[in-house]
mmCIF file of C-alpha atoms in Angstrom:
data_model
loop_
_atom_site.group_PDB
_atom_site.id
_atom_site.type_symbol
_atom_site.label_atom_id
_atom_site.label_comp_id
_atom_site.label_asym_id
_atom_site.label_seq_id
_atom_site.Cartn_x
_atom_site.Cartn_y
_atom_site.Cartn_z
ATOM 1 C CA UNK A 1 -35.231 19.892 24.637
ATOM 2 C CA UNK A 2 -32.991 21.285 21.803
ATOM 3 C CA UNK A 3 -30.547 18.139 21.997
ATOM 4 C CA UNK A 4 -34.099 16.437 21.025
ATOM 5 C CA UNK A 5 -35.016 18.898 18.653
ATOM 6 C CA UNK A 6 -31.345 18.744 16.703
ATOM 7 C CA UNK A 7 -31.478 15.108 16.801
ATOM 8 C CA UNK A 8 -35.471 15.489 15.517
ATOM 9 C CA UNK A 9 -34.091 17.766 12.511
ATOM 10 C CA UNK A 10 -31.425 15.577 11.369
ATOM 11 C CA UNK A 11 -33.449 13.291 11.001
ATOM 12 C CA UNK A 12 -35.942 14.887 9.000
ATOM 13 C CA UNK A 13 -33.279 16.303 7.232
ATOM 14 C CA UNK A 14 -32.178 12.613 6.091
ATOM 15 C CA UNK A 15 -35.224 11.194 5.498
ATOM 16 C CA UNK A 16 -35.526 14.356 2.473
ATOM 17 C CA UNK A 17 -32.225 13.592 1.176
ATOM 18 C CA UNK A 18 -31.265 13.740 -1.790
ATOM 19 C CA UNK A 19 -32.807 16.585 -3.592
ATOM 20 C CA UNK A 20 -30.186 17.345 -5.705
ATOM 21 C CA UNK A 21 -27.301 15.172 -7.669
ATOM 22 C CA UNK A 22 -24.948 13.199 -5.403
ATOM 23 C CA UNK A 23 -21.410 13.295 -6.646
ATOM 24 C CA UNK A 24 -19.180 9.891 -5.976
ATOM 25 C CA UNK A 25 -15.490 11.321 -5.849
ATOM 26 C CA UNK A 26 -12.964 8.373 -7.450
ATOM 27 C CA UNK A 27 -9.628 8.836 -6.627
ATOM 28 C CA UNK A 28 -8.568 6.306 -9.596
ATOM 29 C CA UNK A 29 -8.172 7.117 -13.903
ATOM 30 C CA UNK A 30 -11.390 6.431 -15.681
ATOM 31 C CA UNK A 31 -11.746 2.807 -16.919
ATOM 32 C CA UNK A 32 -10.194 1.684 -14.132
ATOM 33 C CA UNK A 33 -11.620 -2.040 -12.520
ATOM 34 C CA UNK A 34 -12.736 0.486 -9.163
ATOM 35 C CA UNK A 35 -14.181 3.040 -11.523
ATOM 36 C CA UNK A 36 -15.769 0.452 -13.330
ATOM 37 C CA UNK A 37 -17.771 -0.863 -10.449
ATOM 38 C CA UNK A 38 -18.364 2.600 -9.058
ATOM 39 C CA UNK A 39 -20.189 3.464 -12.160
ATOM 40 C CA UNK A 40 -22.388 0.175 -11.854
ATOM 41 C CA UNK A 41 -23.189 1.056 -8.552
ATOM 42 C CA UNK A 42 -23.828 5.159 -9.181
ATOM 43 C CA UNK A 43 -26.363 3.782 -11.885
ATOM 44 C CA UNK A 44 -28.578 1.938 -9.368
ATOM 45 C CA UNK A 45 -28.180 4.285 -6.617
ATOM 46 C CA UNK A 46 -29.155 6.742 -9.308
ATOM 47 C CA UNK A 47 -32.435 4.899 -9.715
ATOM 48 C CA UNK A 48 -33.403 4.243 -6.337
ATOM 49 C CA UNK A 49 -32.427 7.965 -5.344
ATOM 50 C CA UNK A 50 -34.483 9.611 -8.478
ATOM 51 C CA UNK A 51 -31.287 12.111 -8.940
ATOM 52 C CA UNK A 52 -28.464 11.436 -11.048
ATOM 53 C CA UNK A 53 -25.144 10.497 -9.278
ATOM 54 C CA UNK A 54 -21.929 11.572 -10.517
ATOM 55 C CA UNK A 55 -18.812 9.968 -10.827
ATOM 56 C CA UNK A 56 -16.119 12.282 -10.579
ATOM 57 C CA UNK A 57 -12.675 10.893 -11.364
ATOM 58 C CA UNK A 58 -9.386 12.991 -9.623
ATOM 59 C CA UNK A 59 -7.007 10.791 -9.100
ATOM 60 C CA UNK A 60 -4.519 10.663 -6.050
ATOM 61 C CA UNK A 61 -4.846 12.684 -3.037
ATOM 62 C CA UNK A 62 -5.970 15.701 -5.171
ATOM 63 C CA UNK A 63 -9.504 13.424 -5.147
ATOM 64 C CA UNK A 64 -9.096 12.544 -1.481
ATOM 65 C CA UNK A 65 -8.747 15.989 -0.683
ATOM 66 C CA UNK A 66 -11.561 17.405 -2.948
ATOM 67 C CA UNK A 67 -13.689 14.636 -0.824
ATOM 68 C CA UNK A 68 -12.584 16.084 2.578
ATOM 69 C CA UNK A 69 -13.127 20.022 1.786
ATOM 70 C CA UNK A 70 -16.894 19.745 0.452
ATOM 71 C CA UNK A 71 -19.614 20.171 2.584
ATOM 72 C CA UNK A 72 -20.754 17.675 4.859
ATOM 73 C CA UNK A 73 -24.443 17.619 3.255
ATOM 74 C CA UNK A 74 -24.012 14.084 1.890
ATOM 75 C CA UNK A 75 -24.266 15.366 -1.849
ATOM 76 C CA UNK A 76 -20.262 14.568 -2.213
ATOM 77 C CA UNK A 77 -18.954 10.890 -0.930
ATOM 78 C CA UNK A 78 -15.365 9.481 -1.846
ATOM 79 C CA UNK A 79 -14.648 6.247 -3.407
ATOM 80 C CA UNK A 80 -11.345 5.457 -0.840
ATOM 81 C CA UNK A 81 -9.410 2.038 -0.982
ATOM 82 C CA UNK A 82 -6.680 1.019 1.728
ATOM 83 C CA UNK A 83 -3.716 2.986 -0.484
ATOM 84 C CA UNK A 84 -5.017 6.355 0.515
ATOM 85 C CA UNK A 85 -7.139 6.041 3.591
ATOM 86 C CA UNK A 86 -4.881 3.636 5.603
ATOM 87 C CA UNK A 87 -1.679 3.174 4.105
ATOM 88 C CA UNK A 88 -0.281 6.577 2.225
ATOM 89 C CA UNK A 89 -0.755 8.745 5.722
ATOM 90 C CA UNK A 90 1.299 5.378 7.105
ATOM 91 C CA UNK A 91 4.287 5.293 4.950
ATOM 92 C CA UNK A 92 4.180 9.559 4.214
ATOM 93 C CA UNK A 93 4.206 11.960 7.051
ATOM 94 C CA UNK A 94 4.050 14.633 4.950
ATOM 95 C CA UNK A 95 0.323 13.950 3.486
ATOM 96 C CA UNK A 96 -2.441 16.896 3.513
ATOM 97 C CA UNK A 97 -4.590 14.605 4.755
ATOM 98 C CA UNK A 98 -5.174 12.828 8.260
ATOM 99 C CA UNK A 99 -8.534 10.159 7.422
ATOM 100 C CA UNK A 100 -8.997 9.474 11.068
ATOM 101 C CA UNK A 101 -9.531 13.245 10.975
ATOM 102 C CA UNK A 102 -10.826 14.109 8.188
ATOM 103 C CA UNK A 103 -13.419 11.680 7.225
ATOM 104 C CA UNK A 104 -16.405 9.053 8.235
ATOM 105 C CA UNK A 105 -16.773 5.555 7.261
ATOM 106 C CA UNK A 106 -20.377 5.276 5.394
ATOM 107 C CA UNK A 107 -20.484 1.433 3.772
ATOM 108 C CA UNK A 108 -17.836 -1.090 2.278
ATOM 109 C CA UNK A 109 -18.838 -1.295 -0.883
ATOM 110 C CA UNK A 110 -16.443 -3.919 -2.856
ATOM 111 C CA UNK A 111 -13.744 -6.597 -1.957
ATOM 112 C CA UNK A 112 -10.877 -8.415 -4.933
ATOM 113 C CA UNK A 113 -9.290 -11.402 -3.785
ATOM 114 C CA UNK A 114 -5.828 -10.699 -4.415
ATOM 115 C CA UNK A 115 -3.709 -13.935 -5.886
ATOM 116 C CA UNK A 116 0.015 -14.519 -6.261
ATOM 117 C CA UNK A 117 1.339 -15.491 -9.604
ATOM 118 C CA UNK A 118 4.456 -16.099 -11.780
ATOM 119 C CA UNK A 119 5.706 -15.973 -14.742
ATOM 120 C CA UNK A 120 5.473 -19.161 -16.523
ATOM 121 C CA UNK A 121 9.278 -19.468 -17.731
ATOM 122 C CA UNK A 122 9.984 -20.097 -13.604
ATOM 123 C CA UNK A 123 8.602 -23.567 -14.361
ATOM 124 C CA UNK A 124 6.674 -22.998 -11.026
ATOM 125 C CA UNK A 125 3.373 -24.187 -10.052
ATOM 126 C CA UNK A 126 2.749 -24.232 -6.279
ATOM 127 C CA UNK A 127 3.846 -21.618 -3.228
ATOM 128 C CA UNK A 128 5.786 -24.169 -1.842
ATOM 129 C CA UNK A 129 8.021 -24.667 -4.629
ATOM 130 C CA UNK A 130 8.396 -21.150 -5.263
ATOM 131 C CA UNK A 131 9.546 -20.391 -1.379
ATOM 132 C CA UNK A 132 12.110 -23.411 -1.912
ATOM 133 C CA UNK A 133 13.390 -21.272 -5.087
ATOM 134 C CA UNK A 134 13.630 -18.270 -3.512
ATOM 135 C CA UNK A 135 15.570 -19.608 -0.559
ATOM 136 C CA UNK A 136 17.725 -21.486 -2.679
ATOM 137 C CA UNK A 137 18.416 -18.080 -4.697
ATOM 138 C CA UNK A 138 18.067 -15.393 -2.456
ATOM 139 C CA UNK A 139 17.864 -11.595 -4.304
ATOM 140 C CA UNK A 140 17.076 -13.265 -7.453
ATOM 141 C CA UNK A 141 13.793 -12.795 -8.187
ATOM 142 C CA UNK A 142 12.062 -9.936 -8.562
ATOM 143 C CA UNK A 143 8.463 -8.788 -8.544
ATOM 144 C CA UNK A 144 6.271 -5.913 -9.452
ATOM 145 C CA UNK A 145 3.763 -3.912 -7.800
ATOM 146 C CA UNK A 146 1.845 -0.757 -8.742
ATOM 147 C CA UNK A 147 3.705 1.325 -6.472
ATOM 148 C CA UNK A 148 5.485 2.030 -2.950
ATOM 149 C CA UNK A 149 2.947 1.354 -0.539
ATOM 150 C CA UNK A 150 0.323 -0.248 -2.535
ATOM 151 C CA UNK A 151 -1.786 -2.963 -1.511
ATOM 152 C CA UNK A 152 0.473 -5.460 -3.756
ATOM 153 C CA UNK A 153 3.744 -4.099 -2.763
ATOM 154 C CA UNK A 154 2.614 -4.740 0.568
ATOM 155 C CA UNK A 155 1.177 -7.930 0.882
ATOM 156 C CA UNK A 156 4.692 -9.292 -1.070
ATOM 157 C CA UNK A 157 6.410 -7.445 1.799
ATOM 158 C CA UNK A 158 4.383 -9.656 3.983
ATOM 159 C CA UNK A 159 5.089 -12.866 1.779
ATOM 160 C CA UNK A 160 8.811 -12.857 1.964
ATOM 161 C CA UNK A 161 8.739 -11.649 6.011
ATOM 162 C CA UNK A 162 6.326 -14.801 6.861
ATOM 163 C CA UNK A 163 8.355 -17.071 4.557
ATOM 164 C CA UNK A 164 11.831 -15.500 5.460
ATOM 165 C CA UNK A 165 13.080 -15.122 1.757
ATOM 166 C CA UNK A 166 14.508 -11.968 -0.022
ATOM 167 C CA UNK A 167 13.388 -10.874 -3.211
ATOM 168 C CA UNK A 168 13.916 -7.563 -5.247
ATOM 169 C CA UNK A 169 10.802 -4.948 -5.292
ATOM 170 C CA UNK A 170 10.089 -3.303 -8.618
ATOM 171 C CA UNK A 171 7.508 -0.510 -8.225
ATOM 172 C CA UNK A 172 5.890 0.715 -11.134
ATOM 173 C CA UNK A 173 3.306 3.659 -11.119
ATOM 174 C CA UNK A 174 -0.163 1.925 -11.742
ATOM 175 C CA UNK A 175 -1.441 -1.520 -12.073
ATOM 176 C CA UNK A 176 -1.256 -1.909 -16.049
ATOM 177 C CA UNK A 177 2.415 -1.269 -16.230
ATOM 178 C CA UNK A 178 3.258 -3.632 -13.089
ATOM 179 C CA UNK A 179 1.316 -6.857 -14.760
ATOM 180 C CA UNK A 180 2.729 -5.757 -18.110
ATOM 181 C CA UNK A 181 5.836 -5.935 -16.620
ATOM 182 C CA UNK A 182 4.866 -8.970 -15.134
ATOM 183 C CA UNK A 183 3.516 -10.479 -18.405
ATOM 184 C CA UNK A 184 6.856 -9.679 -20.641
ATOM 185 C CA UNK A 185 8.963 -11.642 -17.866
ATOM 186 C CA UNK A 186 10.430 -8.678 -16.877
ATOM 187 C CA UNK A 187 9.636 -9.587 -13.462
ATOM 188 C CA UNK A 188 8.812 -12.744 -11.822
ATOM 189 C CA UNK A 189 6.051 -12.572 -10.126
ATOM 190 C CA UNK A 190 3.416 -10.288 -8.168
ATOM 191 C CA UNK A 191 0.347 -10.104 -6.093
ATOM 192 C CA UNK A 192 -2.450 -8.460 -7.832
ATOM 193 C CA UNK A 193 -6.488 -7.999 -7.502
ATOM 194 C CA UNK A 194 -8.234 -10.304 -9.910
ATOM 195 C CA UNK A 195 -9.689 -8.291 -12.614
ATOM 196 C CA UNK A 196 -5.990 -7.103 -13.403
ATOM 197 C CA UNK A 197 -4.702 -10.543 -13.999
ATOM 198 C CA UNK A 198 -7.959 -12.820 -14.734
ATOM 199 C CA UNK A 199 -7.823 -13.098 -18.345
ATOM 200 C CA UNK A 200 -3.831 -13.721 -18.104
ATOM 201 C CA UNK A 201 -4.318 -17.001 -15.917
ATOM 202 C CA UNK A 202 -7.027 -18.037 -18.049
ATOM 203 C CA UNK A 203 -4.902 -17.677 -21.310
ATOM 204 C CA UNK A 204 -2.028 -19.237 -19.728
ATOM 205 C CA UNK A 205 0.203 -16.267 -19.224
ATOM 206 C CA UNK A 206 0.545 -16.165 -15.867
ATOM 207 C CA UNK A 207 0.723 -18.976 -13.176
ATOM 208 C CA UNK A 208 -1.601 -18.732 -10.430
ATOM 209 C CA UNK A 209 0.090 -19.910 -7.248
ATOM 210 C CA UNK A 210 -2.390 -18.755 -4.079
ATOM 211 C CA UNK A 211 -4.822 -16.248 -3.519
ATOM 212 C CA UNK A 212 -4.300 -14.191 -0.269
ATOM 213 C CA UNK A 213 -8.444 -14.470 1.257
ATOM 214 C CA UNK A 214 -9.254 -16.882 3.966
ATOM 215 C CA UNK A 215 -11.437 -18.633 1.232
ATOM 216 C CA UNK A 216 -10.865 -19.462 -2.106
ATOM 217 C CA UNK A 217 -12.144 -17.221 -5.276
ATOM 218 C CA UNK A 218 -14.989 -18.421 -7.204
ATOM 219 C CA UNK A 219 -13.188 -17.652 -10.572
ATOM 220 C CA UNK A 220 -10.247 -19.862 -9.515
ATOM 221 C CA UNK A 221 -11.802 -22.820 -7.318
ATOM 222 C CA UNK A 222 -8.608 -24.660 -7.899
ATOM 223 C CA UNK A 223 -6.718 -22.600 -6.411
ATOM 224 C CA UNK A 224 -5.596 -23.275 -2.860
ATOM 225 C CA UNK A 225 -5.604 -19.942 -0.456
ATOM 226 C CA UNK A 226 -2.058 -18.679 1.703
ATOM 227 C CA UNK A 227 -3.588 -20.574 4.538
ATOM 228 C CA UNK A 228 -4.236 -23.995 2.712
ATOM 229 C CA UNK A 229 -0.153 -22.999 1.129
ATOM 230 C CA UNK A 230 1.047 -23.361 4.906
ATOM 231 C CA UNK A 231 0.612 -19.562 6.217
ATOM 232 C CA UNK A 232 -2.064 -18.997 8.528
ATOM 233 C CA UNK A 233 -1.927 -15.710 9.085
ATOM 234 C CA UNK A 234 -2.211 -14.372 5.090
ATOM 235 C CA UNK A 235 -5.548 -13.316 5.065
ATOM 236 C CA UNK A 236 -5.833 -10.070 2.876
ATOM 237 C CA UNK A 237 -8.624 -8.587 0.942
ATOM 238 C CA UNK A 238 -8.430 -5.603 -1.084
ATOM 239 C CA UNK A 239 -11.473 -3.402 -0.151
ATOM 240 C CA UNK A 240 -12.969 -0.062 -1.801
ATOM 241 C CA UNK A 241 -15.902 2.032 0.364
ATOM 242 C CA UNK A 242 -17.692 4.752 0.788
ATOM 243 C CA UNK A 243 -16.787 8.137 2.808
ATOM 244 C CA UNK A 244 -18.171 11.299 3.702
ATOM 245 C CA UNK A 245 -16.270 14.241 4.976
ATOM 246 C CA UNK A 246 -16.040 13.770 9.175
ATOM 247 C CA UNK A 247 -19.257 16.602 10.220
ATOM 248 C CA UNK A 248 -21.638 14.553 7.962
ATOM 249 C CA UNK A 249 -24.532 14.173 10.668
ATOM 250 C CA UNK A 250 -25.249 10.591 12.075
ATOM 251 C CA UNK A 251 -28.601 10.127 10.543
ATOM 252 C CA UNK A 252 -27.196 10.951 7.441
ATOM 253 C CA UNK A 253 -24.264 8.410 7.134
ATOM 254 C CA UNK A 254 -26.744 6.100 8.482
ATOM 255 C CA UNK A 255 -29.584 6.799 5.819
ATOM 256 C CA UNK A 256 -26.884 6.645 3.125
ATOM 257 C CA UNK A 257 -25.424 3.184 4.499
ATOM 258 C CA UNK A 258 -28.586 1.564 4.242
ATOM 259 C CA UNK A 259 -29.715 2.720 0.802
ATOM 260 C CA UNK A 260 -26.042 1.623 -0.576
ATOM 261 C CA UNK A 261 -26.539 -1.947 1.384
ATOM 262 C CA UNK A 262 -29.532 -2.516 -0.189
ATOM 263 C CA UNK A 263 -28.434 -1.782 -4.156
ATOM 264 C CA UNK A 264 -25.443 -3.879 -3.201
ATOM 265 C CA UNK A 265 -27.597 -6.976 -3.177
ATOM 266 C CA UNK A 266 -29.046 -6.480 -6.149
ATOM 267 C CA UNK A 267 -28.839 -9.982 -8.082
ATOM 268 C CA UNK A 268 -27.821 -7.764 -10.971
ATOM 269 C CA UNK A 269 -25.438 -5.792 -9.674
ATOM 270 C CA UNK A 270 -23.940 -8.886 -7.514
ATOM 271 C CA UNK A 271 -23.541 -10.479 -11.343
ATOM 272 C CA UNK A 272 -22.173 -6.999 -12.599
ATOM 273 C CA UNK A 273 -20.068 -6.422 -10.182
ATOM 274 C CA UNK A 274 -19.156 -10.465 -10.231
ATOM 275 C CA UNK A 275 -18.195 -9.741 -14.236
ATOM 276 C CA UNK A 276 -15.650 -7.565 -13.450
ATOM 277 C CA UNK A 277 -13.730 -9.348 -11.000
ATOM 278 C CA UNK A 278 -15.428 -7.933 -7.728
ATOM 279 C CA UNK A 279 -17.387 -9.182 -5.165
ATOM 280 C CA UNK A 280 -20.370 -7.065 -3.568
ATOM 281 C CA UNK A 281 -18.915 -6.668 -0.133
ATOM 282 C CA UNK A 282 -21.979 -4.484 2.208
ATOM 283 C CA UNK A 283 -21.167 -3.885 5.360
ATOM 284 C CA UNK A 284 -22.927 -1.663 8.913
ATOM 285 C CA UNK A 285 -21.145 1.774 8.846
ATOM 286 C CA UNK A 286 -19.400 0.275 12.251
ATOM 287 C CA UNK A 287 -18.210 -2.898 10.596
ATOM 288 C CA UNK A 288 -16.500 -0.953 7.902
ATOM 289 C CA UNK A 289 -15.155 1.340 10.767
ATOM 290 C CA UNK A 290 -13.736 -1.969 12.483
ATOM 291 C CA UNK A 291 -12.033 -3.204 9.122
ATOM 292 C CA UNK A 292 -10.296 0.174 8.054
ATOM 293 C CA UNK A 293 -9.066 0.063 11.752
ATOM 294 C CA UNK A 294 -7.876 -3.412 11.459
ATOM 295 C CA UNK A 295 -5.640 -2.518 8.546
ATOM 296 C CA UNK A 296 -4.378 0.861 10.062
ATOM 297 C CA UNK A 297 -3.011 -1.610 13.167
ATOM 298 C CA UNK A 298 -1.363 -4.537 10.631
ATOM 299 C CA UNK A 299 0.073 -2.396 8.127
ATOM 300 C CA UNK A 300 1.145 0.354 10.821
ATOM 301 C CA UNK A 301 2.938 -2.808 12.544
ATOM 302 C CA UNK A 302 4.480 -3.850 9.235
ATOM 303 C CA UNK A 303 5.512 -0.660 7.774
ATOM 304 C CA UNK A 304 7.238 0.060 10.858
ATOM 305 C CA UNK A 305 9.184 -3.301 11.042
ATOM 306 C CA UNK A 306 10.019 -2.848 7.580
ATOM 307 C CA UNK A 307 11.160 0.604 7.971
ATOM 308 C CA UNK A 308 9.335 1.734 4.744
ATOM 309 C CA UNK A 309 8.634 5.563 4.090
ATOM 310 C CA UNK A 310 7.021 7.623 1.385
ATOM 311 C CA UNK A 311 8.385 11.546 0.699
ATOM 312 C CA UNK A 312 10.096 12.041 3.797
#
């Protein structure tokens, strides 16, 4: 009787919330492509919620941890990508954070095909060409990537295990100064997320060579994917989601999941989110349980080969 009374409460509880504003914590600067999209989507939850929802910008694991220590009332949720939840606790033992712990899985909210490009002086245009370059020069070329442990950093990790080449890492802190880098021919090449390279390819500044999804990206049809390249097992998306701190009751992750699944097919927000590079990406609170999982296993395996660290 009070298991069913509990269970009859949260509920009830749920179907009240919110009353109050909700407060999206982004772990990412202001203007940048996830804040962007968060703000689209905080807007149209906003409407269908009738209370305002804040986006709160603390970078790093300052944000994550902000996220973690509120209360588990579902009026504070956390923006996380796969750098902090999945692969920072990987690569740094020393984090003050544990997200298997610490926090729930609520709803992917957006995926960015990630695509592989070069600098145009390399007088390269295909994957093929460029492995057959790199072998020939081995510890010649170098590329960029936003930092130790990011998404980019390692998915090139990845490229020159499955294609048995060695090239020179150059970590930069951020995304802007790794393409800028990448731009000035200071560096070779990189994999990035589309909306920080888009405008680049279409100029002509950079060359795009694959992109890393199992299908190809609508802004680059021509494009052929890793797998169509020759590597059937380079299937990467870079994903961004919502969490709430671990004691958020079931009913209200639930309630929460739903209401964020159904703004995220919004034809406006689909064409929003579309506009800046991103592609609405909703997903059951279990599915986006599965994927974080997924990428905890695969980058677990491959930091470990690779004997990478972070502050040890």
């Amino acid at each position: 009787m009070l298991l069913l009374f509990t269970h009859t409460a949260a509920t009830a509880a749920a179907a009240a919330w919110p009353d109050r504003p909700v407060r999206i914590v982004v772990p990412f600067p202001a203007g940048a492509a996830a804040d962007s999209s968060t703000r689209v989507l905080a807007r149209k939850l906003g409407e269908m919620w009738k209370q305002p929802v804040i986006v709160d910008n603390r970078p790093g694991a300052p944000g994550v941890i902000s996220a973690i220590n509120s209360q588990p009332d579902g009026y504070t949720l956390l923006l996380g990508a796969g750098s902090l939840i999945v692969t920072n606790p990987l690569l740094n033992k020393r984090v003050a954070y544990d997200p298997q712990r610490d926090l729930v899985p609520v709803v992917q909210v957006l995926t960015n095909t990630p695509i592989l490009t070069v600098h145009p002086s390399l007088g390269i245009k295909t994957v093929k060409d460029l492995v057959a370059y790199a072998t020939r020069k081995p510890g010649e070329l170098n590329y960029s990537s936003s930092g130790m442990g990011s998404p980019n950093h390692l998915m090139m990790e990845m490229f020159t295990a499955q294609t048995a080449t060695r090239m020179v890492h150059i970590a930069y802190k951020g995304a802007a100064p790794s393409v800028q880098e990448l731009l000035a021919g200071t560096v070779q090449l990189g994999i990035n997320a589309t909306p920080s390279v888009l405008q680049h390819i279409k100029t002509g500044k950079l060359v795009p060579l694959a992109v890393t999804t199992r299908k190809r990206d609508r802004a680059f049809p021509d494009v052929p994917t890793m797998i169509e390249a020759g590597y059937p097992n380079f299937d990467f998306t870079i994903w961004y989601g919502l969490f709430a701190p671990s004691r958020t009751p079931a009913a209200l992750v639930s309630k929460i999941n739903l209401d964020v699944q159904g703004v995220l097919q919004d034809p406006e927000l689909v064409q929003q989110f579309a506009a800046l590079g991103a592609d609405a990406a909703p997903t059951t609170a279990d599915r986006f349980a599965a994927i974080v999982q997924s990428d905890r296993v695969l980058w677990g395996r491959l930091i470990k080969e690779k004997k990478l660290s972070l502050g040890e």
